[in-house]
Coordinates of C-alpha atoms in Angstrom, one line a residue:
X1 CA 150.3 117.8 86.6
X2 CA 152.5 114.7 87.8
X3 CA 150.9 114.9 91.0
X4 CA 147.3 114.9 89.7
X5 CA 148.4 112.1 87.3
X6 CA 149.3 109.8 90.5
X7 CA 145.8 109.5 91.5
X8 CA 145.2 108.5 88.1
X9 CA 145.1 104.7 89.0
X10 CA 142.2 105.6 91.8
X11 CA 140.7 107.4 89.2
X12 CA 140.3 104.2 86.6
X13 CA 139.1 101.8 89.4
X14 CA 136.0 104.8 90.2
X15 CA 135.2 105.2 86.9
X16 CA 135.3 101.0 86.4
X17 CA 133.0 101.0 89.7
X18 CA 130.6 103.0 88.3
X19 CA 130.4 101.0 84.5
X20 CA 130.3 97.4 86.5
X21 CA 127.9 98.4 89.7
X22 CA 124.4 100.1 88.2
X23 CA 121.0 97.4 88.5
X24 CA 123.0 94.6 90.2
X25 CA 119.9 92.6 90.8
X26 CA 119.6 93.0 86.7
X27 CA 119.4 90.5 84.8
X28 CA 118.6 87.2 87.4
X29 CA 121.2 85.0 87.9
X30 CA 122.7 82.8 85.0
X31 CA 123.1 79.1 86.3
X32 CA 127.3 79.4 85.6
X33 CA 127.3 82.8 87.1
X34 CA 126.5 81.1 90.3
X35 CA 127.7 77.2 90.2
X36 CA 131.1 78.1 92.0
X37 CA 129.0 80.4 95.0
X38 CA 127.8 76.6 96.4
X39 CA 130.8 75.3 98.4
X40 CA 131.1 79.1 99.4
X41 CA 127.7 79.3 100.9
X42 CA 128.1 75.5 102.5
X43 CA 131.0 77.0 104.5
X44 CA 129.3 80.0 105.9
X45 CA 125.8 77.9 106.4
X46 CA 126.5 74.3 106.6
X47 CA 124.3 73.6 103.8
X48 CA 123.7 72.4 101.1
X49 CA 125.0 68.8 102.3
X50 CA 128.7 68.1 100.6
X51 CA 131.1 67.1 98.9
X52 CA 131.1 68.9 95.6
X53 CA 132.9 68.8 92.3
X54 CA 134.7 65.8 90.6
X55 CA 137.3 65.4 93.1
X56 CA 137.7 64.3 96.7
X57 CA 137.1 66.9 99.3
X58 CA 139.1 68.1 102.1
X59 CA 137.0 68.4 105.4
X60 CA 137.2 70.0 108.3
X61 CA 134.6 69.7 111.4
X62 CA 131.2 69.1 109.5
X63 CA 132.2 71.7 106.4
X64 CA 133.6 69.8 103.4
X65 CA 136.2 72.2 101.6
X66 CA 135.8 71.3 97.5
X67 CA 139.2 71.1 95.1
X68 CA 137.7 71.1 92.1
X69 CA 134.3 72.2 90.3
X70 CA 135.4 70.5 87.0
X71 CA 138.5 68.5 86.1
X72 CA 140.3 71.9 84.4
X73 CA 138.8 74.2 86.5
X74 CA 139.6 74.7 90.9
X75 CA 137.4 76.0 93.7
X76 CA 139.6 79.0 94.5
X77 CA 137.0 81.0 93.2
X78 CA 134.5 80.2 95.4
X79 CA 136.5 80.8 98.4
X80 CA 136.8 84.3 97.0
X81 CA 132.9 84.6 97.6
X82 CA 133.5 84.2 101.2
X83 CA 134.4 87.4 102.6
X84 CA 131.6 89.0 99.9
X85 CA 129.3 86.4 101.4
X86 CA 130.0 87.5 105.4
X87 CA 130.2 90.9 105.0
X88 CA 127.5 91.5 102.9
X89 CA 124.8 88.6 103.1
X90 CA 124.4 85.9 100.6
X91 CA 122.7 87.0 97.5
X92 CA 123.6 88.0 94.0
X93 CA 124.5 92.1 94.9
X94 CA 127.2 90.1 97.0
X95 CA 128.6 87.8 94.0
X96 CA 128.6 90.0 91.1
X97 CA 130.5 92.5 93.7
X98 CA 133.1 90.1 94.0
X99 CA 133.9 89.9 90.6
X100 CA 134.2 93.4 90.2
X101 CA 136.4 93.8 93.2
X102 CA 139.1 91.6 91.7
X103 CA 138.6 93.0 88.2
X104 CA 138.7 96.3 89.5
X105 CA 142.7 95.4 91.3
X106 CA 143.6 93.9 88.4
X107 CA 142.9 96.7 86.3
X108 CA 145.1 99.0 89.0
X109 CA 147.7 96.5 88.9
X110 CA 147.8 96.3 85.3
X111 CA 148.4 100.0 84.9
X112 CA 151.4 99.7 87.2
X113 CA 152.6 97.3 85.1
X114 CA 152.7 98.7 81.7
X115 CA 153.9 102.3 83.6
X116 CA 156.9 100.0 84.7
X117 CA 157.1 98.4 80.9
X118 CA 156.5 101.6 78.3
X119 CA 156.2 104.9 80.5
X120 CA 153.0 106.7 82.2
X121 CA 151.5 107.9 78.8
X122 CA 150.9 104.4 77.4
X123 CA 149.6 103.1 81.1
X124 CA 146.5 105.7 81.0
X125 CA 145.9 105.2 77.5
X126 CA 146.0 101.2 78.1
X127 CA 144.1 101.8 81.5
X128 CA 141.7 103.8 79.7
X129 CA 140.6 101.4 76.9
X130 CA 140.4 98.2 78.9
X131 CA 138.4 100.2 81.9
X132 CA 135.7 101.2 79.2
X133 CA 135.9 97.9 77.2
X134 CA 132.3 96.2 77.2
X135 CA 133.6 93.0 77.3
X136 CA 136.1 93.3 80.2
X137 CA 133.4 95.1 81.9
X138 CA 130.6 92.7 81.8
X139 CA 132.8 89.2 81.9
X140 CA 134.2 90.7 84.9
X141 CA 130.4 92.1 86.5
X142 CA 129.3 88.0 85.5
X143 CA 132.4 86.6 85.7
X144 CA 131.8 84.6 82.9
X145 CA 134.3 82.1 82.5
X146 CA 135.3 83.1 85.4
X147 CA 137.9 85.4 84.2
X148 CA 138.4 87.8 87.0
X149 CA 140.8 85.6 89.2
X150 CA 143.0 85.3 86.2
X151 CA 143.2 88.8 84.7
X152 CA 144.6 89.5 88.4
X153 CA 146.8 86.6 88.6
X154 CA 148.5 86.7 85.1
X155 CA 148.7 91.1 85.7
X156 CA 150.1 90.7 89.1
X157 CA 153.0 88.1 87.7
X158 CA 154.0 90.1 85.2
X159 CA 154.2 93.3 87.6
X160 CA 156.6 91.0 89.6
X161 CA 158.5 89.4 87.1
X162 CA 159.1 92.9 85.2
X163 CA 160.1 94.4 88.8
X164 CA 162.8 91.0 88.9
X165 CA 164.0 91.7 85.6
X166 CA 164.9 95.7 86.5
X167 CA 166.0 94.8 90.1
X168 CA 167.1 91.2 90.1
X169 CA 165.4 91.2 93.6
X170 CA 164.4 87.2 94.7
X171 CA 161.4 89.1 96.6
X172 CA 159.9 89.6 93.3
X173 CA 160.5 86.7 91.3
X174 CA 159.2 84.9 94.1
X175 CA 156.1 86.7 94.1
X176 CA 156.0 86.2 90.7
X177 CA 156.1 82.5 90.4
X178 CA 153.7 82.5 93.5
X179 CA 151.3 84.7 91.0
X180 CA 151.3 81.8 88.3
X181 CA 151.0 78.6 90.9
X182 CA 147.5 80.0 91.7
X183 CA 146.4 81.3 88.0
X184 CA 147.5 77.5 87.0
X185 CA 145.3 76.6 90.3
X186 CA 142.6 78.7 89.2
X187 CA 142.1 77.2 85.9
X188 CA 144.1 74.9 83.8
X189 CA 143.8 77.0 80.7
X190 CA 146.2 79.1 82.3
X191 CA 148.7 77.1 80.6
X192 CA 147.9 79.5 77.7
X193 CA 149.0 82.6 79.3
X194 CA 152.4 80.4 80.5
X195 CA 152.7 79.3 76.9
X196 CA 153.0 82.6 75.4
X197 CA 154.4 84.3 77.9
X198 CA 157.6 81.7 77.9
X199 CA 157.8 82.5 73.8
X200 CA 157.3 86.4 74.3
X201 CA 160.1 86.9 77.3
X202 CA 162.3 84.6 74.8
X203 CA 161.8 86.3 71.7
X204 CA 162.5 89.8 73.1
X205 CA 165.2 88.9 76.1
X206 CA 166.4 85.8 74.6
X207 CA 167.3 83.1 77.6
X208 CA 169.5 85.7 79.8
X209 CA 171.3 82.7 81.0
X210 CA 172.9 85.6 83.4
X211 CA 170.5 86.2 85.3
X212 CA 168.9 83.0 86.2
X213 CA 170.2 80.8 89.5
X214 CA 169.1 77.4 90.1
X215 CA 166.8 78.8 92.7
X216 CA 164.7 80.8 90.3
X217 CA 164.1 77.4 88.3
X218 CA 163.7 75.8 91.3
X219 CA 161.2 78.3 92.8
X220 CA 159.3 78.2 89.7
X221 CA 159.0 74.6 89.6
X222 CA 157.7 74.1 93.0
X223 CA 155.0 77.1 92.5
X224 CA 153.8 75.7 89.2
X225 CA 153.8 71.9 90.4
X226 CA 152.0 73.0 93.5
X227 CA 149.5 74.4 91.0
X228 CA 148.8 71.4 88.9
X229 CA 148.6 69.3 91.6
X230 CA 144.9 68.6 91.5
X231 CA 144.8 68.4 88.0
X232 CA 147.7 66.1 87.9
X233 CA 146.1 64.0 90.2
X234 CA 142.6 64.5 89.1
X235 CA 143.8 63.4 85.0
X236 CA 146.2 61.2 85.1
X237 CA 145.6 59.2 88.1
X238 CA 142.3 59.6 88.7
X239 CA 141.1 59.0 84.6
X240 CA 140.1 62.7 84.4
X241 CA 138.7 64.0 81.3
X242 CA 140.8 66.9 80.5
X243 CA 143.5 65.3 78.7
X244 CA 141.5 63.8 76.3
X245 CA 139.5 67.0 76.0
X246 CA 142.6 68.4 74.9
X247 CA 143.6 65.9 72.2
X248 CA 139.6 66.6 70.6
X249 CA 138.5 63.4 71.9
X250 CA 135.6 64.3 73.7
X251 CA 132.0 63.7 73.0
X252 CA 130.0 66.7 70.9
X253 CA 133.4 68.7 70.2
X254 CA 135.4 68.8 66.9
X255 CA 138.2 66.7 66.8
X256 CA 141.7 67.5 66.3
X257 CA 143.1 67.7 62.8
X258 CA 145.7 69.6 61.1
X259 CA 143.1 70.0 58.3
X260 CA 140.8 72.0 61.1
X261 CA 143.8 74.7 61.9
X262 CA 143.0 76.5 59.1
X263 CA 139.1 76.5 59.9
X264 CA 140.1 77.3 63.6
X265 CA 141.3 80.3 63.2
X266 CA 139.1 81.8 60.6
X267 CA 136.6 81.4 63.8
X268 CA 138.8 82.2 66.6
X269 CA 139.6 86.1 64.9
X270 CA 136.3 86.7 64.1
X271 CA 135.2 85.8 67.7
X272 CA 138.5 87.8 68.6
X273 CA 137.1 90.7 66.6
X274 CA 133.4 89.8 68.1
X275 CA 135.1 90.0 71.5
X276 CA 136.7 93.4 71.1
X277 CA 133.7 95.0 69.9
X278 CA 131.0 94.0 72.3
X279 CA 128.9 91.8 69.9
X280 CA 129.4 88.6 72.1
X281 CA 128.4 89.0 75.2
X282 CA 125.6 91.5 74.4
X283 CA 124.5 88.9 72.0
X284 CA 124.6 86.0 74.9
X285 CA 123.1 87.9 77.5
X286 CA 119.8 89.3 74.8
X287 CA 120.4 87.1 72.2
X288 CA 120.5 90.4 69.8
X289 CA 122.9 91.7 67.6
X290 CA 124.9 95.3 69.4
X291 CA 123.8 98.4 67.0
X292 CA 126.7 100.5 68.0
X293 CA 129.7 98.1 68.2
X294 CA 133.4 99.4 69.8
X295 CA 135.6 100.8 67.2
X296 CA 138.4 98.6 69.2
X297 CA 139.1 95.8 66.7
X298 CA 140.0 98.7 63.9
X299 CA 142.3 100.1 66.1
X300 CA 143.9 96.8 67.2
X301 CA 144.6 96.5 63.9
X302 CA 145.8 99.7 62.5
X303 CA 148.3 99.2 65.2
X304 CA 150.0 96.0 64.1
X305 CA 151.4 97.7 60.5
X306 CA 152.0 100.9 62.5
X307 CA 154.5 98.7 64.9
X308 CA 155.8 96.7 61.7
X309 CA 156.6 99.9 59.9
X310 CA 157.8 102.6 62.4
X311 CA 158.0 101.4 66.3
X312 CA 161.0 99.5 67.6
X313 CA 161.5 98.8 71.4
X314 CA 161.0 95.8 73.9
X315 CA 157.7 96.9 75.2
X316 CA 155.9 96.6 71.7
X317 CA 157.7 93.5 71.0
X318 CA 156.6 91.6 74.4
X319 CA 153.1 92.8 74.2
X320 CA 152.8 92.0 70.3
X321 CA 153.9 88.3 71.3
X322 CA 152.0 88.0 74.0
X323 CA 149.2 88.6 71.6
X324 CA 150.1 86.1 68.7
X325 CA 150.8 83.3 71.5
X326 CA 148.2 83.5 73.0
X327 CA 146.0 83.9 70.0
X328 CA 148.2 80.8 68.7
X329 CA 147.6 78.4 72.4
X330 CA 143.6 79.3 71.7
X331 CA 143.5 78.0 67.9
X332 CA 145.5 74.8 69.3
X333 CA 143.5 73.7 72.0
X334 CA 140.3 71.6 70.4
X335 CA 137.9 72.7 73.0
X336 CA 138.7 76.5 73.0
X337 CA 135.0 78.0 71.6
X338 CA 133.7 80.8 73.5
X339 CA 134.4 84.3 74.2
X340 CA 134.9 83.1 77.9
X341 CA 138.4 81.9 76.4
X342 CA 139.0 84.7 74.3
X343 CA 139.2 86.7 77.3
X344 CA 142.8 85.1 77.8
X345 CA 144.1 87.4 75.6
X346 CA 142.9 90.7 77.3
X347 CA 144.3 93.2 78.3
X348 CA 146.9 93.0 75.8
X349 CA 145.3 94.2 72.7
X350 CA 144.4 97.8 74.6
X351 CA 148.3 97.8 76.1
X352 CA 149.6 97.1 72.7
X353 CA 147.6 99.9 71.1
X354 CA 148.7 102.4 73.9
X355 CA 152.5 101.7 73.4
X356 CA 152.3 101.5 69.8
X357 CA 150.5 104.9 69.0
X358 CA 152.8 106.8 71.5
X359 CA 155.4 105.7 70.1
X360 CA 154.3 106.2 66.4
X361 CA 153.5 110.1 68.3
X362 CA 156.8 110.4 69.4
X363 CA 158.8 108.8 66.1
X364 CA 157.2 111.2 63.8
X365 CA 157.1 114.5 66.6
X366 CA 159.8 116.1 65.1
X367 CA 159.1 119.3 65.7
X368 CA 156.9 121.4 68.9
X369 CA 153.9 121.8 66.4
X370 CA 154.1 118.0 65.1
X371 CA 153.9 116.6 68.6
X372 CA 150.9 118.6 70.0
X373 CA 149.0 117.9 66.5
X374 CA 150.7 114.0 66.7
X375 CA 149.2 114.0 70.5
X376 CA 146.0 115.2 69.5
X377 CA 145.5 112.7 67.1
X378 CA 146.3 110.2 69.4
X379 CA 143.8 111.4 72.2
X380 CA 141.0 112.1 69.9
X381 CA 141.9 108.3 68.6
X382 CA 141.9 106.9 72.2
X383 CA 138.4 108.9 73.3
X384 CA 136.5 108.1 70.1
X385 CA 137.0 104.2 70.1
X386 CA 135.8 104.6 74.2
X387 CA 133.1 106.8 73.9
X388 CA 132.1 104.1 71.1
X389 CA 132.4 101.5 73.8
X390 CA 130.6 103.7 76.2
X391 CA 127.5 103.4 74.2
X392 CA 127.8 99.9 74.0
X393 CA 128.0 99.6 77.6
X394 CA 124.6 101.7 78.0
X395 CA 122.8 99.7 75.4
X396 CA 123.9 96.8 77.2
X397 CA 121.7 98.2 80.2
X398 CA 119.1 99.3 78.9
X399 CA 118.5 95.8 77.6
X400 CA 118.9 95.0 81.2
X401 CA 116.1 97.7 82.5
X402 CA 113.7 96.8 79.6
X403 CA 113.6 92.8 80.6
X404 CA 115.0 92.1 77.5
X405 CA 117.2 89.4 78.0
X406 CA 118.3 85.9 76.9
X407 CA 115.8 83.4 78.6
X408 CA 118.6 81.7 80.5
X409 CA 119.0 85.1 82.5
X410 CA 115.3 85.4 83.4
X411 CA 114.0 86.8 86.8
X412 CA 111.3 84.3 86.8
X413 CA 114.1 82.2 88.6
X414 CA 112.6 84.0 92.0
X415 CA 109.6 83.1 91.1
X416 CA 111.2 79.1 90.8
X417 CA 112.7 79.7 94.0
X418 CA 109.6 81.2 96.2
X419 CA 107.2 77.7 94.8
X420 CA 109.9 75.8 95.9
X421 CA 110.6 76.9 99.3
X422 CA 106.3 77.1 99.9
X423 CA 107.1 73.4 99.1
X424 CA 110.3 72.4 100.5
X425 CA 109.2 69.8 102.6
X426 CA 108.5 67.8 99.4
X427 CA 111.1 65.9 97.5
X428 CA 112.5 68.0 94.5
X429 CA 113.9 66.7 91.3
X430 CA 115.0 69.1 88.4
X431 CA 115.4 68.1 84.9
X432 CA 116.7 70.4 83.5
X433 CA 119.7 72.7 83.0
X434 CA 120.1 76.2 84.2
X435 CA 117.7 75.7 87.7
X436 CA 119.9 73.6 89.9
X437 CA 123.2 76.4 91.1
X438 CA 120.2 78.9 90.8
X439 CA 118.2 77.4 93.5
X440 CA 121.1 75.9 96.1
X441 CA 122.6 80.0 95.8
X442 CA 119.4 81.3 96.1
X443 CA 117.7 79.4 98.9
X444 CA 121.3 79.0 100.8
X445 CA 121.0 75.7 99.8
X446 CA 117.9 75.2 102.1
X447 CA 116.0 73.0 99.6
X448 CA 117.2 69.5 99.3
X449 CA 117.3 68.4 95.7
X450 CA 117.4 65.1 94.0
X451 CA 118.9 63.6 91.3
X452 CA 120.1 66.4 88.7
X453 CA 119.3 66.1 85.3
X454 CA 122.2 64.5 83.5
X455 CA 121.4 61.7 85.6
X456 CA 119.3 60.8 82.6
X457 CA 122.1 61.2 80.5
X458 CA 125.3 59.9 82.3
X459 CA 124.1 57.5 84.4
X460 CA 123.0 53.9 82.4
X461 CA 121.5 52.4 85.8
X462 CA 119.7 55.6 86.5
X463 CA 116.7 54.9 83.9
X464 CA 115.9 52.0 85.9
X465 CA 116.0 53.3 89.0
X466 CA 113.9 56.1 88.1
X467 CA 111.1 53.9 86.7
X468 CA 111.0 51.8 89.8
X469 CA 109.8 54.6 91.9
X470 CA 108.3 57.0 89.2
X471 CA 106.4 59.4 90.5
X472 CA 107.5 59.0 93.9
X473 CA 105.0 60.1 96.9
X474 CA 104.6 63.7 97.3
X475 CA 107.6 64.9 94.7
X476 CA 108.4 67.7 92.5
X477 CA 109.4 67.5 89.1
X478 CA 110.6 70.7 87.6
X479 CA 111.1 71.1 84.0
X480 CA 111.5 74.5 81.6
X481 CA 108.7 75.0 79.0
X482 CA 108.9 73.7 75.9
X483 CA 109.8 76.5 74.5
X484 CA 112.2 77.5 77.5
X485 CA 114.3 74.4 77.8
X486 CA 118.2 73.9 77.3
X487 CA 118.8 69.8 77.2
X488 CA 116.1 69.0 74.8
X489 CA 116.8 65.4 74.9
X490 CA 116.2 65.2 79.5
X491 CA 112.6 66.5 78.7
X492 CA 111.9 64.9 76.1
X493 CA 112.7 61.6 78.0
X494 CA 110.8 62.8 81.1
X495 CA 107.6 63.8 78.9
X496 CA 107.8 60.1 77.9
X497 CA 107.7 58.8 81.2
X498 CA 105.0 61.6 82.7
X499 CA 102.8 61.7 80.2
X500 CA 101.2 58.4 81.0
X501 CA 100.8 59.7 84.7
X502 CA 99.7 62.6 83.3
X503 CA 96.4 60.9 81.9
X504 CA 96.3 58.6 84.6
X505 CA 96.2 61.4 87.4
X506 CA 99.0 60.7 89.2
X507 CA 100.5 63.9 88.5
X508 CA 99.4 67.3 87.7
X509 CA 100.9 70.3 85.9
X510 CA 101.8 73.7 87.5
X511 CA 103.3 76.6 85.8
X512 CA 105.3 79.0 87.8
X513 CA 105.5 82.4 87.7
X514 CA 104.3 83.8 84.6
X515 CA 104.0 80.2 83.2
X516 CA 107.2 80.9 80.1
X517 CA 109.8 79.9 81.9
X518 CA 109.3 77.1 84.4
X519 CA 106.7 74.3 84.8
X520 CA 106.5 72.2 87.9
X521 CA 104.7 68.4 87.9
X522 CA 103.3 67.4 91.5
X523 CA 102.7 64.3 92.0
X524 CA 98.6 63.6 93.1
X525 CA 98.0 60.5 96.4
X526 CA 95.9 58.3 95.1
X527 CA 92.8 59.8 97.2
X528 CA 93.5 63.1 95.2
X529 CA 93.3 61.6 92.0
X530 CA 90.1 60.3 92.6

């Protein structure tokens, strides 16, 4: 049996394969699904022209190599498309891959981990709930957030730093600290996972002055600043936004206020609890309600009173703080709103559950009998809340199959794509969001593209501009329907402009595709329009 159980791990990342990998192609590319594949594709092709992102870019022969894609979030992740990319051609089969691939070690690494923390019963119960968990399986497929990068960084640091504790082998906190430099690179919000990490290790080890050397703090130090170093840069010396972001000072999101906390919460459980059972993503990708929810959230939290009342031991502990803090760094940061950042706090709801029911199993096995009826329980627990999350998962595809899907997922985006290369020698402006990642990813950035939409927003000395040369000779202007479009207030200030142009002939309408999604306005020569 030990021997079968070994393969166990291999096991978990095949069956994760085969819940992350049917109807790739399905549903078309969502415009932050594919905004980090640009600098990726500009390295393998030279195009589109560089630099990218908020920050100044590296370069290196003709190939500009970006830093950041916004000021809390790097580009490491789309140098993690590269390989995909080479290997595989440059198309969405090739992206979404990618995300599972690092999910997928993550999820191997992660079982290793919590075998080295709590014992080889808890790791396949653990591994088992977060491999069929809807949510971990299609952020990771999307990588929506992206999330993938950091459920391998923050599992692979822990693995190390738990190997260090039981060894006190340099190799491994080294490897450790190395782990959190590049989650912190990956995204800022990292800080989270360092914030309740720090509180859990000292709430159930206590500082251990014993076994730290000034090299451990100094090793630390460097790997961490070496991480924030283009934030640093990029916010306090370079008036980033992020800081203020994090105070609540930015445009359009609630402000900070101990009055809020309370308010804060009461949303961020019930998007934990949305989170756990599948509603939110399903809901974002088909803008529908899931019929058959995970029973996950009632288990989460049968198992807090369970550890209260009859578990004791470290491993609980850790994993219950890791929880709370984490749960804690989300309600305090202003900005934190979608299940994107609830993600932070996976996997440790499913490890928590595993350690805490074995070792309710073995606290009350007393006797032979009680512990085969005490692991039944337990098993039939552990299958019934997957097998609930199993039919989430194929709900969630047979939404996929059926077309029926949130507009900003359509497959019309091909259609978008194929007018715009039969035109690509024209000048192409697109005013909306959701088209313009689509179209550079899709075309390999072949199509040249003009301003981008929140010109119109951002930019006071851009409505001028833009009326000077309104409509300019032989361009495209590409807008969502009516009933299609995502920055009401870009279309609505476009309409004003076109719609004189409109009666005057200088431009003409032209759906694409099907005509629901997309609309394009080409702009008429004079000879034309008489």
């Amino acid at each position: 049996m030990q021997r079968a159980l070994r393969f166990f791990p291999l096991l978990a990342l095949g069956v994760f394969c085969v819940l992350t990998m049917p109807r790739l192609n399905l549903p078309g590319p969502y415009e932050d699904e594919v905004a980090m594949t640009v600098p990726a594709v500009h390295l393998l092709t030279g195009k589109p022209n560089g630099p990218f992102g908020p920050y100044e870019n590296w370069k290196i022969g003709d190939r500009y190599i970006a830093l950041l894609s916004q000021d809390y979030l790097s580009c490491l992740k789309c140098y993690a498309y590269t390989p995909a990319f080479y290997v595989n051609g440059i198309n969405l089969k090739s992206a979404r891959l990618t995300g599972i691939v690092i999910a997928g070690l993550a999820l191997v690494i992660g079982f290793f981990f919590l075998r080295r923390l709590a014992g080889q019963l808890p790791a396949i119960l653990g591994t088992v709930l977060l491999t069929t968990d809807l949510s971990y399986v299609f952020h990771n497929r999307h990588d929506w957030g992206p999330v993938s990068l950091m459920f391998l960084f923050k599992l692979s640091a822990l693995y190390f730093f738990l190997a260090w504790w039981r060894t006190n082998r340099w190799l491994y906190f080294s490897l450790g600290s190395v782990c959190l430099g590049l989650g912190i690179l990956d995204k800022a919000n990292f800080a989270w996972f360092l914030f309740a990490g720090s509180l859990a290790f000292l709430l159930t080890c206590g500082l251990a002055w014993r076994r730290w050397r000034i090299g451990h703090v100094m090793i630390l130090i460097v790997c961490l600043l070496a991480g924030s170093y283009f934030y640093i840069d990029r916010n306090f010396y370079s008036q980033g936004r992020m800081i203020s972001m994090l105070k609540g000072n930015s445009e359009g999101f609630e402000k900070f206020r101990p009055g809020a906390l309370y308010e804060r919460t009461r949303y961020h459980f019930g998007l934990l609890n949305m989170t756990l059972d599948g509603r939110v993503f399903y809901g974002f990708s088909t803008s529908k309600d899931l019929p058959n929810r995970s029973l996950l959230p009632w288990l989460f939290g049968i198992s807090i009173p369970l550890w209260l009342i009859l578990v004791r031991g470290r491993p609980a502990r850790f994993l219950f703080f890791l929880n709370l803090f984490t749960f804690v760094a989300l309600v305090l940061t202003p900005e934190a709103g979608g299940s994107h950042h609830t993600m932070a706090i996976y996997p440790f709801p499913h490890y928590f559950i595993a350690v805490v029911l074995v070792q309710v199993r073995d606290r009350l096995a007393l006797t032979r009998t009680r512990r085969m009826v005490a692991t039944g329980v337990v098993a039939a627990a552990i299958a019934t809340v997957s097998l609930s999350s199993l039919v989430g998962i194929k709900m969630h595809y047979s939404a996929y199959a059926a077309g029926q899907v949130d507009p900003r997922w359509t497959a019309q985006v091909y259609a978008l794509v194929d007018y715009l290369q039969a035109h690509k020698d024209r000048p192409t402006h697109l005013f909306d969001w959701g088209m313009r990642h689509n179209v550079l990813f899709l075309t390999k950035g072949e199509i040249e593209l003009g301003e981008p939409y929140w010109s119109v927003l951002l930019d006071p000395d851009y409505p001028a501009q833009f009326e000077k040369t309104f409509p300019e000779p032989r361009a495209l202007y590409v807008l969502h329907t009516e009933k299609a479009t995502v920055m009401k207030e870009a279309r609505d200030w476009f309409m004003a402009h076109a719609k004189p142009k409109l009666e005057a002939g200088l431009l003409r309408e032209q759906g694409i595709g099907d005509g629901s999604k997309f609309v394009a306005y080409e702009t008429v020569s004079p000879a034309e329009s008489k």
